[in-house]
CSV table of C-alpha atoms in Angstrom, one decimal:
chain,number,residue,atom,x,y,z
A,1,UNK,CA,4.7,24.6,31.0
A,2,UNK,CA,5.3,21.8,29.8
A,3,UNK,CA,9.1,20.7,29.9
A,4,UNK,CA,10.7,21.2,26.9
A,5,UNK,CA,11.8,18.6,25.1
A,6,UNK,CA,15.5,17.1,24.8
A,7,UNK,CA,16.4,16.5,21.4
A,8,UNK,CA,19.4,14.2,20.4
A,9,UNK,CA,21.5,15.8,18.1
A,10,UNK,CA,23.1,13.6,14.8
A,11,UNK,CA,25.4,13.8,12.4
A,12,UNK,CA,25.5,16.8,10.2
A,13,UNK,CA,26.0,14.6,6.8
A,14,UNK,CA,25.7,10.8,5.1
A,15,UNK,CA,26.9,8.7,2.6
A,16,UNK,CA,27.0,5.3,0.9
A,17,UNK,CA,29.4,3.9,2.8
A,18,UNK,CA,28.9,-0.1,1.2
A,19,UNK,CA,27.4,-1.2,-1.6
A,20,UNK,CA,26.0,-4.9,-2.8
A,21,UNK,CA,23.7,-7.0,-4.7
A,22,UNK,CA,22.7,-10.6,-5.3
A,23,UNK,CA,20.3,-11.7,-8.0
A,24,UNK,CA,19.8,-15.3,-8.7
A,25,UNK,CA,21.6,-17.7,-11.1
A,26,UNK,CA,18.5,-18.6,-13.6
A,27,UNK,CA,19.6,-16.7,-16.6
A,28,UNK,CA,16.8,-16.1,-19.5
A,29,UNK,CA,17.3,-14.6,-22.3
A,30,UNK,CA,15.0,-13.2,-25.1
A,31,UNK,CA,15.4,-16.5,-26.9
A,32,UNK,CA,13.7,-18.4,-24.2
A,33,UNK,CA,10.6,-16.2,-24.1
A,34,UNK,CA,10.1,-17.1,-27.0
A,35,UNK,CA,9.7,-21.0,-26.8
A,36,UNK,CA,6.4,-20.5,-23.9
A,37,UNK,CA,4.6,-17.0,-26.4
A,38,UNK,CA,4.8,-14.3,-29.1
A,39,UNK,CA,7.8,-12.8,-29.4
A,40,UNK,CA,11.4,-12.7,-30.8
A,41,UNK,CA,14.6,-12.0,-29.8
A,42,UNK,CA,14.8,-8.9,-31.8
A,43,UNK,CA,11.3,-7.7,-30.9
A,44,UNK,CA,12.7,-7.5,-27.0
A,45,UNK,CA,15.6,-5.8,-27.7
A,46,UNK,CA,14.1,-3.0,-30.3
A,47,UNK,CA,10.9,-3.1,-28.0
A,48,UNK,CA,13.4,-2.7,-24.2
A,49,UNK,CA,16.6,-3.0,-24.9
A,50,UNK,CA,17.1,-6.0,-22.7
A,51,UNK,CA,19.4,-8.6,-23.9
A,52,UNK,CA,18.7,-11.0,-21.0
A,53,UNK,CA,17.4,-11.7,-17.8
A,54,UNK,CA,17.0,-13.1,-13.9
A,55,UNK,CA,13.7,-15.3,-12.8
A,56,UNK,CA,14.4,-16.4,-9.4
A,57,UNK,CA,13.5,-19.8,-8.2
A,58,UNK,CA,10.4,-20.3,-6.8
A,59,UNK,CA,12.7,-21.4,-3.7
A,60,UNK,CA,14.2,-18.5,-3.9
A,61,UNK,CA,12.0,-15.7,-1.8
A,62,UNK,CA,12.4,-12.0,-1.6
A,63,UNK,CA,14.4,-11.4,2.0
A,64,UNK,CA,17.4,-14.9,0.3
A,65,UNK,CA,18.1,-12.1,-2.6
A,66,UNK,CA,17.9,-9.7,0.5
A,67,UNK,CA,20.3,-11.3,2.8
A,68,UNK,CA,23.0,-12.4,0.4
A,69,UNK,CA,23.0,-8.5,-0.7
A,70,UNK,CA,22.9,-7.2,2.6
A,71,UNK,CA,26.2,-9.8,3.8
A,72,UNK,CA,27.8,-7.7,0.7
A,73,UNK,CA,26.6,-4.6,1.3
A,74,UNK,CA,28.1,-4.9,5.1
A,75,UNK,CA,30.9,-6.5,4.2
A,76,UNK,CA,32.1,-3.7,1.7
A,77,UNK,CA,31.8,-1.5,4.3
A,78,UNK,CA,33.3,-3.1,6.9
A,79,UNK,CA,31.3,-3.6,9.6
A,80,UNK,CA,29.7,-6.3,11.3
A,81,UNK,CA,25.7,-7.0,11.7
A,82,UNK,CA,25.8,-5.2,15.4
A,83,UNK,CA,27.5,-1.8,14.1
A,84,UNK,CA,24.1,-1.4,12.0
A,85,UNK,CA,20.3,-0.6,14.1
A,86,UNK,CA,17.4,0.2,11.0
A,87,UNK,CA,17.4,-2.3,7.9
A,88,UNK,CA,14.6,-0.7,5.3
A,89,UNK,CA,13.5,-2.7,2.9
A,90,UNK,CA,11.8,-0.9,0.1
A,91,UNK,CA,9.7,-3.9,-2.3
A,92,UNK,CA,6.2,-4.7,-4.0
A,93,UNK,CA,6.6,-8.3,-4.0
A,94,UNK,CA,6.7,-9.6,-0.9
A,95,UNK,CA,3.7,-12.8,-0.5
A,96,UNK,CA,2.3,-10.6,2.3
A,97,UNK,CA,2.6,-6.9,4.0
A,98,UNK,CA,2.2,-9.0,8.2
A,99,UNK,CA,4.9,-10.3,9.1
A,100,UNK,CA,7.4,-7.8,6.7
A,101,UNK,CA,10.2,-8.3,4.5
A,102,UNK,CA,12.7,-5.9,7.5
A,103,UNK,CA,12.1,-7.8,9.9
A,104,UNK,CA,12.9,-11.5,8.3
A,105,UNK,CA,16.0,-10.0,6.3
A,106,UNK,CA,17.5,-8.4,9.6
A,107,UNK,CA,17.2,-11.1,12.3
A,108,UNK,CA,19.0,-12.8,9.3
A,109,UNK,CA,21.4,-11.2,8.9
A,110,UNK,CA,21.5,-10.7,12.7
A,111,UNK,CA,20.9,-7.0,13.3
A,112,UNK,CA,18.8,-8.0,16.7
A,113,UNK,CA,16.5,-5.8,17.7
A,114,UNK,CA,17.0,-3.5,14.9
A,115,UNK,CA,14.4,-0.8,14.3
A,116,UNK,CA,12.8,-3.2,10.1
A,117,UNK,CA,10.6,-1.9,8.2
A,118,UNK,CA,9.0,-1.9,4.7
A,119,UNK,CA,8.3,0.9,1.6
A,120,UNK,CA,6.4,0.3,-0.6
A,121,UNK,CA,7.0,3.2,-3.7
A,122,UNK,CA,7.9,0.7,-6.7
A,123,UNK,CA,10.3,1.5,-8.9
A,124,UNK,CA,11.0,4.8,-6.3
A,125,UNK,CA,11.7,2.6,-4.0
A,126,UNK,CA,15.7,2.9,-3.4
A,127,UNK,CA,15.8,6.7,-3.7
A,128,UNK,CA,12.6,6.8,-0.7
A,129,UNK,CA,14.7,4.3,1.4
A,130,UNK,CA,18.1,6.2,0.9
A,131,UNK,CA,16.3,9.4,2.2
A,132,UNK,CA,14.5,8.5,4.7
A,133,UNK,CA,17.9,6.5,5.7
A,134,UNK,CA,20.1,9.6,5.8
A,135,UNK,CA,17.3,11.6,7.7
A,136,UNK,CA,17.0,8.9,10.5
A,137,UNK,CA,20.3,9.1,10.3
A,138,UNK,CA,20.4,12.9,11.1
A,139,UNK,CA,17.9,14.4,13.9
A,140,UNK,CA,19.7,11.0,16.0
A,141,UNK,CA,16.8,8.1,15.4
A,142,UNK,CA,19.8,5.5,14.0
A,143,UNK,CA,23.5,5.0,14.1
A,144,UNK,CA,23.8,3.2,10.3
A,145,UNK,CA,20.5,1.7,8.8
A,146,UNK,CA,20.9,-0.4,6.1
A,147,UNK,CA,18.5,-0.6,2.9
A,148,UNK,CA,18.2,-3.0,0.6
A,149,UNK,CA,15.7,-3.5,-2.4
A,150,UNK,CA,14.7,-6.6,-4.3
A,151,UNK,CA,12.6,-7.9,-5.5
A,152,UNK,CA,10.9,-10.9,-6.9
A,153,UNK,CA,8.3,-9.7,-10.0
A,154,UNK,CA,7.8,-13.1,-11.4
A,155,UNK,CA,5.0,-13.5,-8.6
A,156,UNK,CA,3.6,-11.2,-10.0
A,157,UNK,CA,3.5,-11.2,-14.1
A,158,UNK,CA,1.6,-13.6,-16.0
A,159,UNK,CA,4.4,-15.3,-17.3
A,160,UNK,CA,3.2,-15.7,-21.2
A,161,UNK,CA,2.5,-11.7,-20.9
A,162,UNK,CA,4.2,-10.3,-23.5
A,163,UNK,CA,3.9,-6.8,-22.5
A,164,UNK,CA,5.3,-7.4,-19.1
A,165,UNK,CA,7.0,-10.4,-18.5
A,166,UNK,CA,9.9,-9.7,-21.6
A,167,UNK,CA,10.7,-6.6,-19.0
A,168,UNK,CA,10.3,-7.7,-15.0
A,169,UNK,CA,13.0,-9.7,-13.3
A,170,UNK,CA,14.3,-10.4,-10.6
A,171,UNK,CA,17.0,-9.4,-7.7
A,172,UNK,CA,18.5,-7.1,-5.0
A,173,UNK,CA,20.6,-4.4,-4.0
A,174,UNK,CA,21.8,-3.1,-1.0
A,175,UNK,CA,23.3,0.0,1.2
A,176,UNK,CA,24.3,0.5,4.5
A,177,UNK,CA,24.5,4.6,5.4
A,178,UNK,CA,26.8,5.7,7.8
A,179,UNK,CA,26.8,9.2,9.1
A,180,UNK,CA,30.1,11.5,7.6
A,181,UNK,CA,32.5,14.7,7.8
A,182,UNK,CA,30.8,15.6,4.5
A,183,UNK,CA,27.4,15.2,2.5
A,184,UNK,CA,27.4,11.9,0.4
A,185,UNK,CA,23.9,12.2,0.1
A,186,UNK,CA,21.5,14.6,-1.3
A,187,UNK,CA,18.8,15.1,-0.1
A,188,UNK,CA,15.1,14.2,-2.2
A,189,UNK,CA,13.2,15.1,-5.1
A,190,UNK,CA,10.5,13.3,-4.4
A,191,UNK,CA,6.5,13.5,-5.6
A,192,UNK,CA,3.6,11.2,-6.3
A,193,UNK,CA,0.8,12.3,-9.1
A,194,UNK,CA,-2.1,9.2,-8.5
A,195,UNK,CA,-3.9,10.7,-11.6
A,196,UNK,CA,-1.8,8.5,-12.6
A,197,UNK,CA,-3.6,5.0,-10.6
A,198,UNK,CA,-4.9,3.2,-14.0
A,199,UNK,CA,-1.6,3.1,-15.5
A,200,UNK,CA,0.5,1.3,-13.3
A,201,UNK,CA,-1.6,-1.5,-11.0
A,202,UNK,CA,-2.5,-4.9,-9.9
A,203,UNK,CA,-5.1,-6.1,-12.0
A,204,UNK,CA,-7.9,-8.5,-9.6
A,205,UNK,CA,-4.7,-9.2,-6.8
A,206,UNK,CA,-3.0,-11.2,-8.7
A,207,UNK,CA,-0.4,-10.1,-12.2
A,208,UNK,CA,1.1,-6.7,-12.9
A,209,UNK,CA,-0.6,-4.3,-15.4
A,210,UNK,CA,1.1,-1.5,-17.8
A,211,UNK,CA,-0.3,1.1,-20.0
A,212,UNK,CA,2.9,0.6,-22.3
A,213,UNK,CA,2.5,4.6,-23.8
A,214,UNK,CA,1.2,6.1,-21.1
A,215,UNK,CA,4.2,4.6,-19.0
A,216,UNK,CA,7.0,5.5,-22.1
A,217,UNK,CA,5.4,9.4,-22.5
A,218,UNK,CA,5.4,10.4,-18.7
A,219,UNK,CA,8.5,9.3,-18.6
A,220,UNK,CA,10.0,10.8,-21.1
A,221,UNK,CA,9.0,14.1,-20.2
A,222,UNK,CA,9.2,13.9,-16.3
A,223,UNK,CA,11.0,12.4,-14.9
A,224,UNK,CA,15.0,14.2,-16.2
A,225,UNK,CA,13.2,16.9,-14.4
A,226,UNK,CA,12.9,15.3,-11.4
A,227,UNK,CA,16.5,14.6,-12.0
A,228,UNK,CA,17.4,18.4,-12.7
A,229,UNK,CA,15.8,19.3,-8.9
A,230,UNK,CA,17.4,16.7,-7.4
A,231,UNK,CA,20.7,18.6,-8.8
A,232,UNK,CA,19.2,21.9,-7.9
A,233,UNK,CA,18.6,20.1,-3.5
A,234,UNK,CA,22.2,19.6,-3.9
A,235,UNK,CA,24.2,22.7,-4.9
A,236,UNK,CA,25.0,21.0,-8.3
A,237,UNK,CA,24.5,21.4,-12.5
A,238,UNK,CA,24.5,18.5,-14.4
A,239,UNK,CA,27.6,19.4,-15.8
A,240,UNK,CA,29.3,17.7,-12.8
A,241,UNK,CA,27.6,14.5,-12.6
A,242,UNK,CA,29.7,11.7,-13.7
A,243,UNK,CA,27.0,8.5,-14.1
A,244,UNK,CA,23.9,8.2,-14.2
A,245,UNK,CA,21.5,5.8,-13.0
A,246,UNK,CA,17.5,6.0,-14.0
A,247,UNK,CA,15.5,3.5,-12.4
A,248,UNK,CA,16.2,-0.2,-15.0
A,249,UNK,CA,13.0,0.3,-17.1
A,250,UNK,CA,13.4,0.2,-20.8
A,251,UNK,CA,17.0,1.2,-22.2
A,252,UNK,CA,14.0,4.1,-24.7
A,253,UNK,CA,13.6,5.3,-21.5
A,254,UNK,CA,16.4,5.6,-20.3
A,255,UNK,CA,18.3,7.1,-23.4
A,256,UNK,CA,16.0,9.5,-23.3
A,257,UNK,CA,16.5,11.1,-19.7
A,258,UNK,CA,20.8,10.9,-20.7
A,259,UNK,CA,19.8,13.2,-24.0
A,260,UNK,CA,17.5,15.9,-22.3
A,261,UNK,CA,20.4,15.7,-19.3
A,262,UNK,CA,23.2,16.4,-22.2
A,263,UNK,CA,20.6,19.4,-23.5
A,264,UNK,CA,20.8,20.5,-20.1
A,265,UNK,CA,24.4,20.9,-19.7
A,266,UNK,CA,25.4,17.1,-19.0
A,267,UNK,CA,28.8,17.0,-20.0
A,268,UNK,CA,29.0,13.9,-22.9
A,269,UNK,CA,30.7,11.8,-20.5
A,270,UNK,CA,28.5,11.1,-18.1
A,271,UNK,CA,28.6,7.3,-17.5
A,272,UNK,CA,24.9,6.1,-17.8
A,273,UNK,CA,24.6,3.0,-17.1
A,274,UNK,CA,22.4,0.3,-18.6
A,275,UNK,CA,22.2,-2.4,-16.7
A,276,UNK,CA,18.6,-2.9,-18.5
A,277,UNK,CA,20.5,-5.2,-20.1
A,278,UNK,CA,21.3,-7.9,-18.8
A,279,UNK,CA,19.2,-8.2,-15.1
A,280,UNK,CA,15.9,-6.9,-16.4
A,281,UNK,CA,13.0,-4.1,-14.6
A,282,UNK,CA,13.7,-5.3,-10.7
A,283,UNK,CA,11.7,-2.1,-9.7
A,284,UNK,CA,13.2,-0.7,-6.5
A,285,UNK,CA,16.1,-3.4,-6.5
A,286,UNK,CA,17.2,-1.8,-9.7
A,287,UNK,CA,19.5,0.7,-9.3
A,288,UNK,CA,21.4,-0.4,-5.8
A,289,UNK,CA,22.0,-2.9,-7.9
A,290,UNK,CA,23.2,-1.8,-12.3
A,291,UNK,CA,25.5,1.3,-9.3
A,292,UNK,CA,26.5,-1.5,-8.1
A,293,UNK,CA,27.3,-3.6,-11.3
A,294,UNK,CA,28.8,-0.4,-12.4
A,295,UNK,CA,31.2,-0.4,-10.1
A,296,UNK,CA,32.8,-3.6,-9.9
A,297,UNK,CA,33.4,-3.0,-14.1
A,298,UNK,CA,35.2,0.0,-13.0
A,299,UNK,CA,31.9,1.8,-14.8
A,300,UNK,CA,31.5,4.3,-11.6
A,301,UNK,CA,34.0,5.1,-9.2
A,302,UNK,CA,34.9,6.0,-5.5
A,303,UNK,CA,34.0,9.3,-4.9
A,304,UNK,CA,31.5,10.3,-8.0
A,305,UNK,CA,28.2,12.0,-8.5
A,306,UNK,CA,26.0,9.8,-9.1
A,307,UNK,CA,22.4,10.8,-9.9
A,308,UNK,CA,19.7,8.6,-9.1
A,309,UNK,CA,16.1,8.6,-9.9
A,310,UNK,CA,13.6,6.3,-10.2
A,311,UNK,CA,8.9,6.6,-11.2
A,312,UNK,CA,7.0,4.2,-11.4
A,313,UNK,CA,4.7,6.4,-13.6
A,314,UNK,CA,5.2,9.0,-11.5
A,315,UNK,CA,3.1,7.0,-8.9
A,316,UNK,CA,5.7,7.7,-6.8
A,317,UNK,CA,8.8,9.1,-8.1
A,318,UNK,CA,11.9,10.3,-6.3
A,319,UNK,CA,16.1,11.7,-7.3
A,320,UNK,CA,19.2,12.6,-5.1
A,321,UNK,CA,22.2,13.0,-5.8
A,322,UNK,CA,25.2,10.2,-4.0
A,323,UNK,CA,28.3,10.5,-3.4
A,324,UNK,CA,30.1,6.4,-5.1
A,325,UNK,CA,31.5,4.7,-1.6
């Protein structure tokens, strides 16, 4: 008879210990874009709700932004690099899959011999990464995990394509995940819809293409049910939510999700993230970036119940409850 495995027992619960974010210094307004393509400030505001966004310089890389966000998250958690043993970098815009971003980021942060890997679930990437981090800790495989959603979308967007260049931007958002006495990260409600592969994809392996109306219809009808499923898995009701942080894809989508949740019982005073106005769509970075900004503004407070949800046209989608650190 084979000997029984003696598995290490991890903690029963996890939580986010600290947050951090980073954006490029360069601010690009709608008026700036109108100088290089046929568009106007009002047209962009009406269509997607964006006023300005941040573009990285050519020599500013995805790992650069991830490192800055990671440093700030570690400081916020009151931890040193040596306190972390795993780094996960959700992203879909590394210029090459080898080497991955996570190993580079871990090394630059001084996290030695770290478990390090990238995760590509596009706009749902942060929730995917947070779920994996939580389960790694609860299983005993990791002690503390640094999750950094980071994107340099300007590398993969045609700069004169007004359907996409007005939306996407660059940035990073990080969270340190560790053990807790009480649950601070709920189970993830996730999935994928491979039948929608033609709605968002890389055209000729160079630029992002998306079928805007199809994406809009899917997001405005399907994201709210995912959010409700995340609440159900966490044993909560819509009325328990203090802060809603949908992936910052389009202000009309954000508002539609909030409206549907309020119709299901969410409070009228539920705070809704609208970071898209000034940060643009930063894919896997958008949820932690928005939450970090909201906390700095006092719109999200320690102990608040945060409902995060994101998707990229349904190819990968996820919802999760987080207790704000």
